[in-house]
Each structure stands twice: as C-alpha cells, then as structure tokens.
Coordinates of N, CA, C and O in Angstrom, one line a residue:
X23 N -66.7 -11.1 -47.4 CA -65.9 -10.6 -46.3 C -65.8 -11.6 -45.2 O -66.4 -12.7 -45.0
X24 N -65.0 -11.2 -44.8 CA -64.6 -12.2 -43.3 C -65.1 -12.3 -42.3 O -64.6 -13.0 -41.4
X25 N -66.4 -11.6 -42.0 CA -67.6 -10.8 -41.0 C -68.7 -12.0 -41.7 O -69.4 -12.5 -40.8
X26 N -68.8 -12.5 -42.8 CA -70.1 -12.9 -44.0 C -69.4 -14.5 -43.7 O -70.2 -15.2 -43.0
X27 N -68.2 -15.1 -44.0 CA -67.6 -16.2 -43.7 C -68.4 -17.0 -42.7 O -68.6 -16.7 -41.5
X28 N -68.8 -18.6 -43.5 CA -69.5 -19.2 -42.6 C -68.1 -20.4 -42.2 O -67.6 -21.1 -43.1
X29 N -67.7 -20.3 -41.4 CA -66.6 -20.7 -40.7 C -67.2 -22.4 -40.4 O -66.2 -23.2 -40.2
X30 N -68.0 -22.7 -40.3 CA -69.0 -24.1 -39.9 C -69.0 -24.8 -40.9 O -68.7 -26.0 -40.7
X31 N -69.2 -24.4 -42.4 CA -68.8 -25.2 -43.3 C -67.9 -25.7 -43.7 O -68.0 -26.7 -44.3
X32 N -66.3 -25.0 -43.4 CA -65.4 -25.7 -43.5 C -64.5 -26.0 -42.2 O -63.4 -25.5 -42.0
X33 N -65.1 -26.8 -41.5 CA -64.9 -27.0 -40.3 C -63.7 -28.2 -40.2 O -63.8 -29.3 -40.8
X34 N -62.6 -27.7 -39.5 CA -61.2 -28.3 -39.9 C -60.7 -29.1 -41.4 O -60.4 -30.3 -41.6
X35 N -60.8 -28.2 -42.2 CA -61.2 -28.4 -43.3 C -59.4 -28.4 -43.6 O -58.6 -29.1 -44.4
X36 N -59.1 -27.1 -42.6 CA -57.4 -27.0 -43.7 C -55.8 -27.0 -42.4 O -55.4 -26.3 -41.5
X37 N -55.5 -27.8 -42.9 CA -54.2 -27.5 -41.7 C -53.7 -26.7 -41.4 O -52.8 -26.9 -40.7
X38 N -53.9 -25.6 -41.7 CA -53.2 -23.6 -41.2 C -54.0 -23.3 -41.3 O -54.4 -23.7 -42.4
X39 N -55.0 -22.5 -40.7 CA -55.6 -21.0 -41.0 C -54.4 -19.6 -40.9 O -53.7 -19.6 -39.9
X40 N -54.2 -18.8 -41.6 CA -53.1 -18.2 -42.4 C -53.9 -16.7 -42.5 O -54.7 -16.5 -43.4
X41 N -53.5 -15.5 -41.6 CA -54.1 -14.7 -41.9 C -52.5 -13.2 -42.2 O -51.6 -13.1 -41.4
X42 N -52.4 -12.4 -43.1 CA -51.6 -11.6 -43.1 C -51.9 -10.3 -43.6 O -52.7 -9.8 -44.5
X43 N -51.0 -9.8 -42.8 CA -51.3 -8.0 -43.0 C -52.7 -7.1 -42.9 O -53.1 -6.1 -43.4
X44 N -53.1 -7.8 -42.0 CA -55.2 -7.4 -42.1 C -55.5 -7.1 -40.8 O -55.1 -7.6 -39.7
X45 N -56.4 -5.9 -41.3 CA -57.1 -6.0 -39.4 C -58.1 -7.0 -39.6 O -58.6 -7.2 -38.5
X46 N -58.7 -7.8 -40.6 CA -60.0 -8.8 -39.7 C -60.0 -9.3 -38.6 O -60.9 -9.3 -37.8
X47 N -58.4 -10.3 -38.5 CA -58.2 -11.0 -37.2 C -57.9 -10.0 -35.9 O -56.9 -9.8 -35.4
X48 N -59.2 -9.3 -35.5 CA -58.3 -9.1 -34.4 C -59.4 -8.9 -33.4 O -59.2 -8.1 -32.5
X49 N -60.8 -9.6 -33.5 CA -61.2 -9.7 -31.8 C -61.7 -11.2 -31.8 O -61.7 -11.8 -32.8
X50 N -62.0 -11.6 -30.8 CA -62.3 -12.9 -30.3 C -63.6 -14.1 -31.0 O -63.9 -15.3 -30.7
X51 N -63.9 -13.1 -31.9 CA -65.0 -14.1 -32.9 C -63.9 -14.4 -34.2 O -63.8 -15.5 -34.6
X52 N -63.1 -13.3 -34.8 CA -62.4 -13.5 -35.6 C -61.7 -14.4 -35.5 O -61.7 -15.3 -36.4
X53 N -60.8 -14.4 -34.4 CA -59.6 -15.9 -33.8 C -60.7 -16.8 -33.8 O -60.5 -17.4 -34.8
X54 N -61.4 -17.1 -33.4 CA -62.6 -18.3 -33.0 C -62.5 -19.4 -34.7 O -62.3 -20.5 -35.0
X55 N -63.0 -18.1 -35.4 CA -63.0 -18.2 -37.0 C -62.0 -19.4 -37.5 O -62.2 -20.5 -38.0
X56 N -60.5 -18.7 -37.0 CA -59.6 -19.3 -37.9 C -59.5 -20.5 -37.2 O -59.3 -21.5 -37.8
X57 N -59.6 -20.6 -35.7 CA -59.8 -21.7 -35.2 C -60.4 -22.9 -36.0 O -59.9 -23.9 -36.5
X58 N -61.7 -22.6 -36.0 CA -62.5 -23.5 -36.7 C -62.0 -24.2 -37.8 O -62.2 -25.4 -38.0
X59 N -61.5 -23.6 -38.5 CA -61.4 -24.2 -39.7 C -60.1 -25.1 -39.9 O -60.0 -26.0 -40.7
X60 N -58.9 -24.5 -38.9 CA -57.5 -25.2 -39.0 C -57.6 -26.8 -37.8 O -58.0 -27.1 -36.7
X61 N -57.0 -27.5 -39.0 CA -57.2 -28.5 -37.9 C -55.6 -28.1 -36.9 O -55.8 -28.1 -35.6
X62 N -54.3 -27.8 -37.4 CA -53.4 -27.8 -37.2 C -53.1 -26.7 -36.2 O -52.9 -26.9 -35.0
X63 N -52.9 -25.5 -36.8 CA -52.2 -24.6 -36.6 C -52.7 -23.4 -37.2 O -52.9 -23.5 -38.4
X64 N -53.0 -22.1 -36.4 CA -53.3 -20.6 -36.9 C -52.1 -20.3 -36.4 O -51.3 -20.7 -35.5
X65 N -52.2 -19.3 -37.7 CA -51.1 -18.0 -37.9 C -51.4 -17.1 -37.8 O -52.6 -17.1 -38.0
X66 N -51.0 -15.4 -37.4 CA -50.8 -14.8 -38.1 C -49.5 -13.9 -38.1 O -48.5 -14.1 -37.4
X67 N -49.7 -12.9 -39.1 CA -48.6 -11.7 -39.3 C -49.4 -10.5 -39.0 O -50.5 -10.3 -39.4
X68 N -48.8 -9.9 -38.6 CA -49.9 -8.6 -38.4 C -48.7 -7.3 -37.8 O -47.5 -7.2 -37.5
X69 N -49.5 -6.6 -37.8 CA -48.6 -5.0 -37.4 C -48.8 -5.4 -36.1 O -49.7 -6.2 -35.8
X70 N -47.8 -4.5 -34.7 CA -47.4 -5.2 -33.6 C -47.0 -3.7 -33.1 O -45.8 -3.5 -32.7
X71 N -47.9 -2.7 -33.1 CA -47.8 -1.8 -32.2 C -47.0 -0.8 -32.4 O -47.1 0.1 -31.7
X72 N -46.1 -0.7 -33.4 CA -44.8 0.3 -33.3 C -44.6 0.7 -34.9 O -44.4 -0.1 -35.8
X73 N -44.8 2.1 -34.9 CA -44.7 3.0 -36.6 C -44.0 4.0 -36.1 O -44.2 4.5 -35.0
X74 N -42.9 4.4 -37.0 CA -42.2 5.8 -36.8 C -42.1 6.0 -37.8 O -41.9 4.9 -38.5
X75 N -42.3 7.4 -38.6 CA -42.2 8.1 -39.9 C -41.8 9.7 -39.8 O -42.9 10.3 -39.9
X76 N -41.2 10.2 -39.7 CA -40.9 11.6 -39.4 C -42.2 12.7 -40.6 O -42.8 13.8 -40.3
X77 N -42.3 11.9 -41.8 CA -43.2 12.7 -42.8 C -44.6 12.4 -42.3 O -45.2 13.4 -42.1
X78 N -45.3 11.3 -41.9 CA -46.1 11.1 -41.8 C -46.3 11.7 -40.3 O -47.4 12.3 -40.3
X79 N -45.8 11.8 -39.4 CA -45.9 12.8 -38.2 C -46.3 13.7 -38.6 O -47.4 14.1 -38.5
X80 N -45.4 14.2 -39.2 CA -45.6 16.0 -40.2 C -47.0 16.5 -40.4 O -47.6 17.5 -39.9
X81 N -47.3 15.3 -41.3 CA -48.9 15.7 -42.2 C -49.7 14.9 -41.1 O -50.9 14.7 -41.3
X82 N -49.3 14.6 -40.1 CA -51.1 13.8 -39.1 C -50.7 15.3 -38.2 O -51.8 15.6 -37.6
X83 N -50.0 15.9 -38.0 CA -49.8 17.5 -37.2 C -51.2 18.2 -37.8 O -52.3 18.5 -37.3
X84 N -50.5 18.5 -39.7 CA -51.5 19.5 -40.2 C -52.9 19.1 -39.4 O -53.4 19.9 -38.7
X85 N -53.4 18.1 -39.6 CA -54.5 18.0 -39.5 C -55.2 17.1 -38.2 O -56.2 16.4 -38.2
X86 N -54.4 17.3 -37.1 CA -54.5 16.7 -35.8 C -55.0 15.3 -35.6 O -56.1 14.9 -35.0
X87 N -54.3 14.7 -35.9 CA -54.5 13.3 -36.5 C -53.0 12.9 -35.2 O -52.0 13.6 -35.0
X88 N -53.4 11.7 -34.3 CA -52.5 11.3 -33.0 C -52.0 10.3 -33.8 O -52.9 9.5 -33.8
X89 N -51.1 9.9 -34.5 CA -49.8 8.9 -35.1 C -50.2 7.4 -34.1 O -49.5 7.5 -33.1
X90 N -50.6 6.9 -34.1 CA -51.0 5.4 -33.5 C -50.7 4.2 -34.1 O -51.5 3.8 -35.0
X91 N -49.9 3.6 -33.9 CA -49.3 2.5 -34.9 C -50.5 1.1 -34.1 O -50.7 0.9 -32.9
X92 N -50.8 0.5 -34.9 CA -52.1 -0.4 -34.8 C -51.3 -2.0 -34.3 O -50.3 -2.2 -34.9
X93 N -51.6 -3.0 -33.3 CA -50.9 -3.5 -32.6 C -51.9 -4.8 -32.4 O -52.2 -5.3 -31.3
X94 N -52.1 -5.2 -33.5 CA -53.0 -6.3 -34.1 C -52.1 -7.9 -33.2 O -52.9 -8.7 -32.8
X95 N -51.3 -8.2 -33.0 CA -50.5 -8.9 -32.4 C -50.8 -9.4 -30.9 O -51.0 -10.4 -30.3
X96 N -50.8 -7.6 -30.6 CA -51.2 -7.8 -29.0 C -52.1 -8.0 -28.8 O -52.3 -8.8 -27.8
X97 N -53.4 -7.6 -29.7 CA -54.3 -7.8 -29.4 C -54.9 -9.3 -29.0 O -55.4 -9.8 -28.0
X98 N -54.6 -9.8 -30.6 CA -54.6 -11.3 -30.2 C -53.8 -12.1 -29.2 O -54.3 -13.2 -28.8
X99 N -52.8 -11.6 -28.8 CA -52.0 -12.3 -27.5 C -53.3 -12.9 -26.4 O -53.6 -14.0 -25.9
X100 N -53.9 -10.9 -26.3 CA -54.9 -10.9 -25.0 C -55.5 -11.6 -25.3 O -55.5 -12.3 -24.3
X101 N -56.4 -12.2 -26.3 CA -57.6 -12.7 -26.6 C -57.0 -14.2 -26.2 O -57.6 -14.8 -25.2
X102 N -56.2 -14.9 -26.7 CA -55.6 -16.2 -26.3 C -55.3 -16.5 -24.7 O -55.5 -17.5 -24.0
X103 N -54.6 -15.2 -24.5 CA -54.4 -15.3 -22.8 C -55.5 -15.8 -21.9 O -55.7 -16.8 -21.3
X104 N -56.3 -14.6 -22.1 CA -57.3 -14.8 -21.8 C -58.5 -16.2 -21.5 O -59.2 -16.3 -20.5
X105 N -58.3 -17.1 -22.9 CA -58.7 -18.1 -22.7 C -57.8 -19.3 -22.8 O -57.7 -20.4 -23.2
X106 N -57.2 -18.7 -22.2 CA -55.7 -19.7 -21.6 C -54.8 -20.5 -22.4 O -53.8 -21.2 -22.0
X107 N -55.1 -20.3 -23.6 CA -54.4 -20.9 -24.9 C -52.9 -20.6 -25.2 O -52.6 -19.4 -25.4
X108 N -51.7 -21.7 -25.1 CA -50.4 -21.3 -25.5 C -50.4 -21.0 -26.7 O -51.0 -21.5 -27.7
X109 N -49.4 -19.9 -26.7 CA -49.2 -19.5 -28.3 C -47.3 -19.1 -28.2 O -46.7 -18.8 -27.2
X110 N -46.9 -19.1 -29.5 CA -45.7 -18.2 -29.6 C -45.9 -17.2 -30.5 O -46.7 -17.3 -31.5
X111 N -45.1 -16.0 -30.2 CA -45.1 -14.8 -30.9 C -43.3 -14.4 -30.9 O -42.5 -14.5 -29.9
X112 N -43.0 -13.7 -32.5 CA -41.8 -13.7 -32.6 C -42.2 -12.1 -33.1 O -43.1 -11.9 -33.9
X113 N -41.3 -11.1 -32.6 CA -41.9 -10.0 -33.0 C -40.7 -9.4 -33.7 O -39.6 -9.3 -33.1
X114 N -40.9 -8.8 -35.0 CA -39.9 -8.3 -36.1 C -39.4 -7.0 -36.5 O -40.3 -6.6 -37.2
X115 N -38.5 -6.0 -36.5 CA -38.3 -4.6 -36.2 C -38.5 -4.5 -38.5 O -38.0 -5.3 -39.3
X116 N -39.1 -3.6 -38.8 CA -38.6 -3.4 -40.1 C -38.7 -2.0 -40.7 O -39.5 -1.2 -40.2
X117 N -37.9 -1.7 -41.7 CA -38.4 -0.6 -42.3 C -38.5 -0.4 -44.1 O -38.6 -1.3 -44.9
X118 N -38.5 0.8 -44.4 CA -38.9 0.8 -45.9 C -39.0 2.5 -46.0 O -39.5 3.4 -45.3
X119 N -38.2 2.6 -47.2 CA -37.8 3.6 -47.8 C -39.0 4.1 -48.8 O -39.8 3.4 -49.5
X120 N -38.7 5.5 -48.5 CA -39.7 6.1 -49.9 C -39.3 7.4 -50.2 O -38.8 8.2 -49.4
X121 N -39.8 7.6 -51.7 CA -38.6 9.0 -52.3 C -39.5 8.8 -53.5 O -39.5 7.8 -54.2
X122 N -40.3 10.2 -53.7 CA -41.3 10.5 -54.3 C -41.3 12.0 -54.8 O -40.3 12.7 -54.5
X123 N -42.3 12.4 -55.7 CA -42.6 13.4 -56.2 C -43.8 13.6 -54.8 O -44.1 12.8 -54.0
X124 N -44.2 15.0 -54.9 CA -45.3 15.6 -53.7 C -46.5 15.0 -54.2 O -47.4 15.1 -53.4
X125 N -46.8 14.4 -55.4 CA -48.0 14.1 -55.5 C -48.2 12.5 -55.5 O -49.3 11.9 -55.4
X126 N -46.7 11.8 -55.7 CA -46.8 10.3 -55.1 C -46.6 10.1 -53.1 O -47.0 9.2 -52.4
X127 N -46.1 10.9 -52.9 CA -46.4 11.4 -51.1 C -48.0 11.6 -50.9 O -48.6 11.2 -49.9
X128 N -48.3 12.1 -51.5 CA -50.2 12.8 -51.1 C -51.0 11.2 -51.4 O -52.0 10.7 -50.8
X129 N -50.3 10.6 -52.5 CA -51.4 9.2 -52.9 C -50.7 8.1 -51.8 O -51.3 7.1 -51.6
X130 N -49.5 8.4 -51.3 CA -49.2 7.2 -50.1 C -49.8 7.2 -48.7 O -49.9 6.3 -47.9
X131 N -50.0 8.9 -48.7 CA -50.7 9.0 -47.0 C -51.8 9.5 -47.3 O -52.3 10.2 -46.5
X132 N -52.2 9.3 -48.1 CA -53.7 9.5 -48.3 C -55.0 8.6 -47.7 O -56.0 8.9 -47.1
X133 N -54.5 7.7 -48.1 CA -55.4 6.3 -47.3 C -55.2 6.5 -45.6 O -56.2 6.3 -44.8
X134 N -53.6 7.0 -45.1 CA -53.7 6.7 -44.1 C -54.6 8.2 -43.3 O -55.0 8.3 -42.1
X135 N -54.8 9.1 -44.2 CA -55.5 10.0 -43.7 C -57.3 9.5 -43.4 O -58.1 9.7 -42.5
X136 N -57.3 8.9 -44.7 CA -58.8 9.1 -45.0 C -59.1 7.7 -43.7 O -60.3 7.7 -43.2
X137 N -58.3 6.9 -43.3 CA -58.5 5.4 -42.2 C -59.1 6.4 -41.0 O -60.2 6.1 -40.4
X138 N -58.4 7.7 -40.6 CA -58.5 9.0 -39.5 C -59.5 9.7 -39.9 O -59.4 10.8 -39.3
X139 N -60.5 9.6 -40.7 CA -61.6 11.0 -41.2 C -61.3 11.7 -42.0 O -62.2 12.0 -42.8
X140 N -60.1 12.4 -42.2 CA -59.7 13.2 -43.3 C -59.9 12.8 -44.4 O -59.5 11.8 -44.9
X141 N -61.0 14.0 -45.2 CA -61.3 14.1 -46.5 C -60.9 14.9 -47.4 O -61.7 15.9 -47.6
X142 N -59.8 14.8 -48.2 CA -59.0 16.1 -48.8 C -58.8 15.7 -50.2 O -58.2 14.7 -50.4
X143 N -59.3 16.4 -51.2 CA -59.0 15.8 -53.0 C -57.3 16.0 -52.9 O -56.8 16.8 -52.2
X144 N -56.7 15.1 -53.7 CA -55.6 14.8 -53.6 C -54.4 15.7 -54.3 O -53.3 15.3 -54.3
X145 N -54.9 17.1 -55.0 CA -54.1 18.0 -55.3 C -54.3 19.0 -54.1 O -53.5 20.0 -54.3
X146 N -55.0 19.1 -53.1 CA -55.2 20.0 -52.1 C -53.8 19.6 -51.3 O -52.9 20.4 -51.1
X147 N -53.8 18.2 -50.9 CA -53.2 17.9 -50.0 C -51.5 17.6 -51.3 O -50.4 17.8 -50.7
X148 N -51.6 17.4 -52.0 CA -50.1 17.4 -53.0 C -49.7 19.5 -52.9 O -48.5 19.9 -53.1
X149 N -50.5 20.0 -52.6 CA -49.8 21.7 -52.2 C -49.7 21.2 -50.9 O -48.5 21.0 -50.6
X150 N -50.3 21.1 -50.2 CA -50.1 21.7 -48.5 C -48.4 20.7 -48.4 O -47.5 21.4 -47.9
X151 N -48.1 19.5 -48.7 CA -46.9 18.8 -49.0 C -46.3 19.8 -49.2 O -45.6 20.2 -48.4
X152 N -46.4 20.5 -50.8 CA -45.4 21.4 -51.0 C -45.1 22.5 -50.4 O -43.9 23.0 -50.4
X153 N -46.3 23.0 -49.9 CA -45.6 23.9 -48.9 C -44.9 23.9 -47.8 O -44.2 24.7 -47.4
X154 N -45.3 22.6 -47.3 CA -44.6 22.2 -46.0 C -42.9 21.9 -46.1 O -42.0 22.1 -45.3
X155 N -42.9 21.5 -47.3 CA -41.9 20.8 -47.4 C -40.6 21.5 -48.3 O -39.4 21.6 -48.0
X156 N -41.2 22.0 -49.5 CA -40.5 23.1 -49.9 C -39.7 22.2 -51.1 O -38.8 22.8 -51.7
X157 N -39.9 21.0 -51.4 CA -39.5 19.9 -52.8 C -40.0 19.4 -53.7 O -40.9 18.7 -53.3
X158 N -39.8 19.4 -55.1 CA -40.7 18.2 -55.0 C -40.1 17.0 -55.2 O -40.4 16.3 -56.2
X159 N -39.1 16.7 -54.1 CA -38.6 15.2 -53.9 C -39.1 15.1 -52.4 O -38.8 15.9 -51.6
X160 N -39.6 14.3 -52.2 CA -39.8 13.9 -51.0 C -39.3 12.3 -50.9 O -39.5 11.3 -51.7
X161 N -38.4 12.5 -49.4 CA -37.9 11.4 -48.9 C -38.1 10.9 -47.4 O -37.7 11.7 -46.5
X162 N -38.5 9.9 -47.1 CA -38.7 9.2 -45.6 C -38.8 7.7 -45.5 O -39.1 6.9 -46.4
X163 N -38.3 7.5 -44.2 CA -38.6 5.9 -44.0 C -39.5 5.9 -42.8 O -39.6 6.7 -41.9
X164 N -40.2 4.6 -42.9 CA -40.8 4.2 -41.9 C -40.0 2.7 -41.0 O -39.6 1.7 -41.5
X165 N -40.0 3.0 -39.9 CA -39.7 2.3 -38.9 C -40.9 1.4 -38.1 O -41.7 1.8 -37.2
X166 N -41.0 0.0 -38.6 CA -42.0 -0.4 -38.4 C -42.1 -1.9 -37.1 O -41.2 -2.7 -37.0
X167 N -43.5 -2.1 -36.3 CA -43.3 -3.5 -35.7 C -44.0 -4.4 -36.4 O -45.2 -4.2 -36.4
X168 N -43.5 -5.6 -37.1 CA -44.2 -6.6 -37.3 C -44.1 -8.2 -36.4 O -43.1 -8.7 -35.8
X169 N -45.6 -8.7 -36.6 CA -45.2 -9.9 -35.6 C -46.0 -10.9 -36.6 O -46.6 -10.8 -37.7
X170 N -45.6 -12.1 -35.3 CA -45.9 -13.4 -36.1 C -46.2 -14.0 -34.4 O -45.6 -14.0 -33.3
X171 N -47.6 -14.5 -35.0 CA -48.4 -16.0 -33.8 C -48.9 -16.9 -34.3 O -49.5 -17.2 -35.3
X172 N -48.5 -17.5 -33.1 CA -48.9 -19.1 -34.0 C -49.3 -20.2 -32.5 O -48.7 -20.6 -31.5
X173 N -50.8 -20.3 -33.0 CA -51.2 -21.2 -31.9 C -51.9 -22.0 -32.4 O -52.3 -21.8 -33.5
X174 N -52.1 -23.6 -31.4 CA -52.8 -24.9 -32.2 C -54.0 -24.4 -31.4 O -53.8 -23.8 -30.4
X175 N -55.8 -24.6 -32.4 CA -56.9 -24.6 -32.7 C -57.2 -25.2 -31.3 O -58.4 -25.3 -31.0

C-alpha cells in the first residue's frame, strides 16, 4: 500500500510522480511521498468536489446517506498553498451514462453505499431499487468534477 511505501529508497528516482483516480494522495505526508521520488514533476488527477446523479440521490435518501462528492484536488491545492508551493490546476466538468437492469444498479451503488456504512446483501437492495423505481431498466447520468495538478517537487 501507499501508507507501507518507503519513499527514501527511491529518492528522485523518476521524473513524474503520477497519481490517478485515488484517494491516497490526499494529505500532506502523501504529497511529501510523491515529492520525494519525482525529480521533475507530480501530478495528479483526482475527483474535484462536484457529483450530481439524480439515482444515486434517490438511494443515499433511502438510507440517509448526505451525497458528498469528494474533492481530492482541493485538498491538495490547500496542502501546497499552504507551504507556498506553485502549482497549476485545470479543472474538468464530465459525465457518464448508465442503463441497467435493478440488479446491475444495486452492484454499481453498492460500493458507494458500503464507502457510507451501509451493509445490505445485494438482492435486498436490487428490490428496494425495484420498488422505488417501478423498472427493471434503470437509467441515469452522473455529472461529475474532475481535476488535474501539477507541481515541481
């Protein structure tokens, strides 16, 4: 894991440190991490604060779950600001379609349930779908923020 990573051994070992789609990078030992190792330039890509899903609202209702879209971007902004480091960040609007049966919907927000505590066997929650929903086509998009940073070590 990336917590276990002895970052000292490969000490500017690679010209990018290159991290995407992960929460690892995101407090000030982590960035420190990628530092070390890049002689060049850290990256990353990371989610940047902004999720809209009308279905997945739905199902974080059933089970009082507050919709929080995770904002890994900003985070690191602060952490660089902070220690006064220039960086650029280019921040990305996207989305992504999905159109499913109730029981490929229950295996997509399922993770995002269980990340919130929710523990539900996955034909429990493929009915409560159906009843909610009254299909069994289920269709939605998500409306998402992605970003990109990039600062020298």
């Amino acid at each position: 894991s990336w917590e276990d990573f002895d970052a000292k051994k490969y000490k500017k070992t690679y010209d990018i440190a290159f991290a995407s789609m992960t929460a690892t990078v995101r407090s000030a030992a982590a960035v420190k991490k990628m530092e070390t190792v890049a002689k060049d330039y850290c990256i990353v890509v990371s989610w940047a604060g902004k999720r809209q899903n009308s279905f997945n609202q739905e199902i974080y209702k059933i089970f009082g779950i507050r919709d929080k879209a995770p904002d890994f971007i900003g985070e690191i902004s602060a952490i660089l600001k902070k220690r006064k480091i220039k960086y650029k960040k280019f921040l990305i609007d996207d989305s992504w379609s999905f159109e499913g049966t109730a029981k490929e919907a229950a295996n997509q927000i399922l993770p995002h349930l269980q990340i919130n505590g929710v523990e539900i066997p996955l034909n429990k929650l493929e009915k409560i779908i159906l009843e909610k929903f009254g299909t069994r086509k289920i269709h939605h998009i998500t409306f998402a923020g992605k970003g990109i940073i990039i600062w020298k070590p």
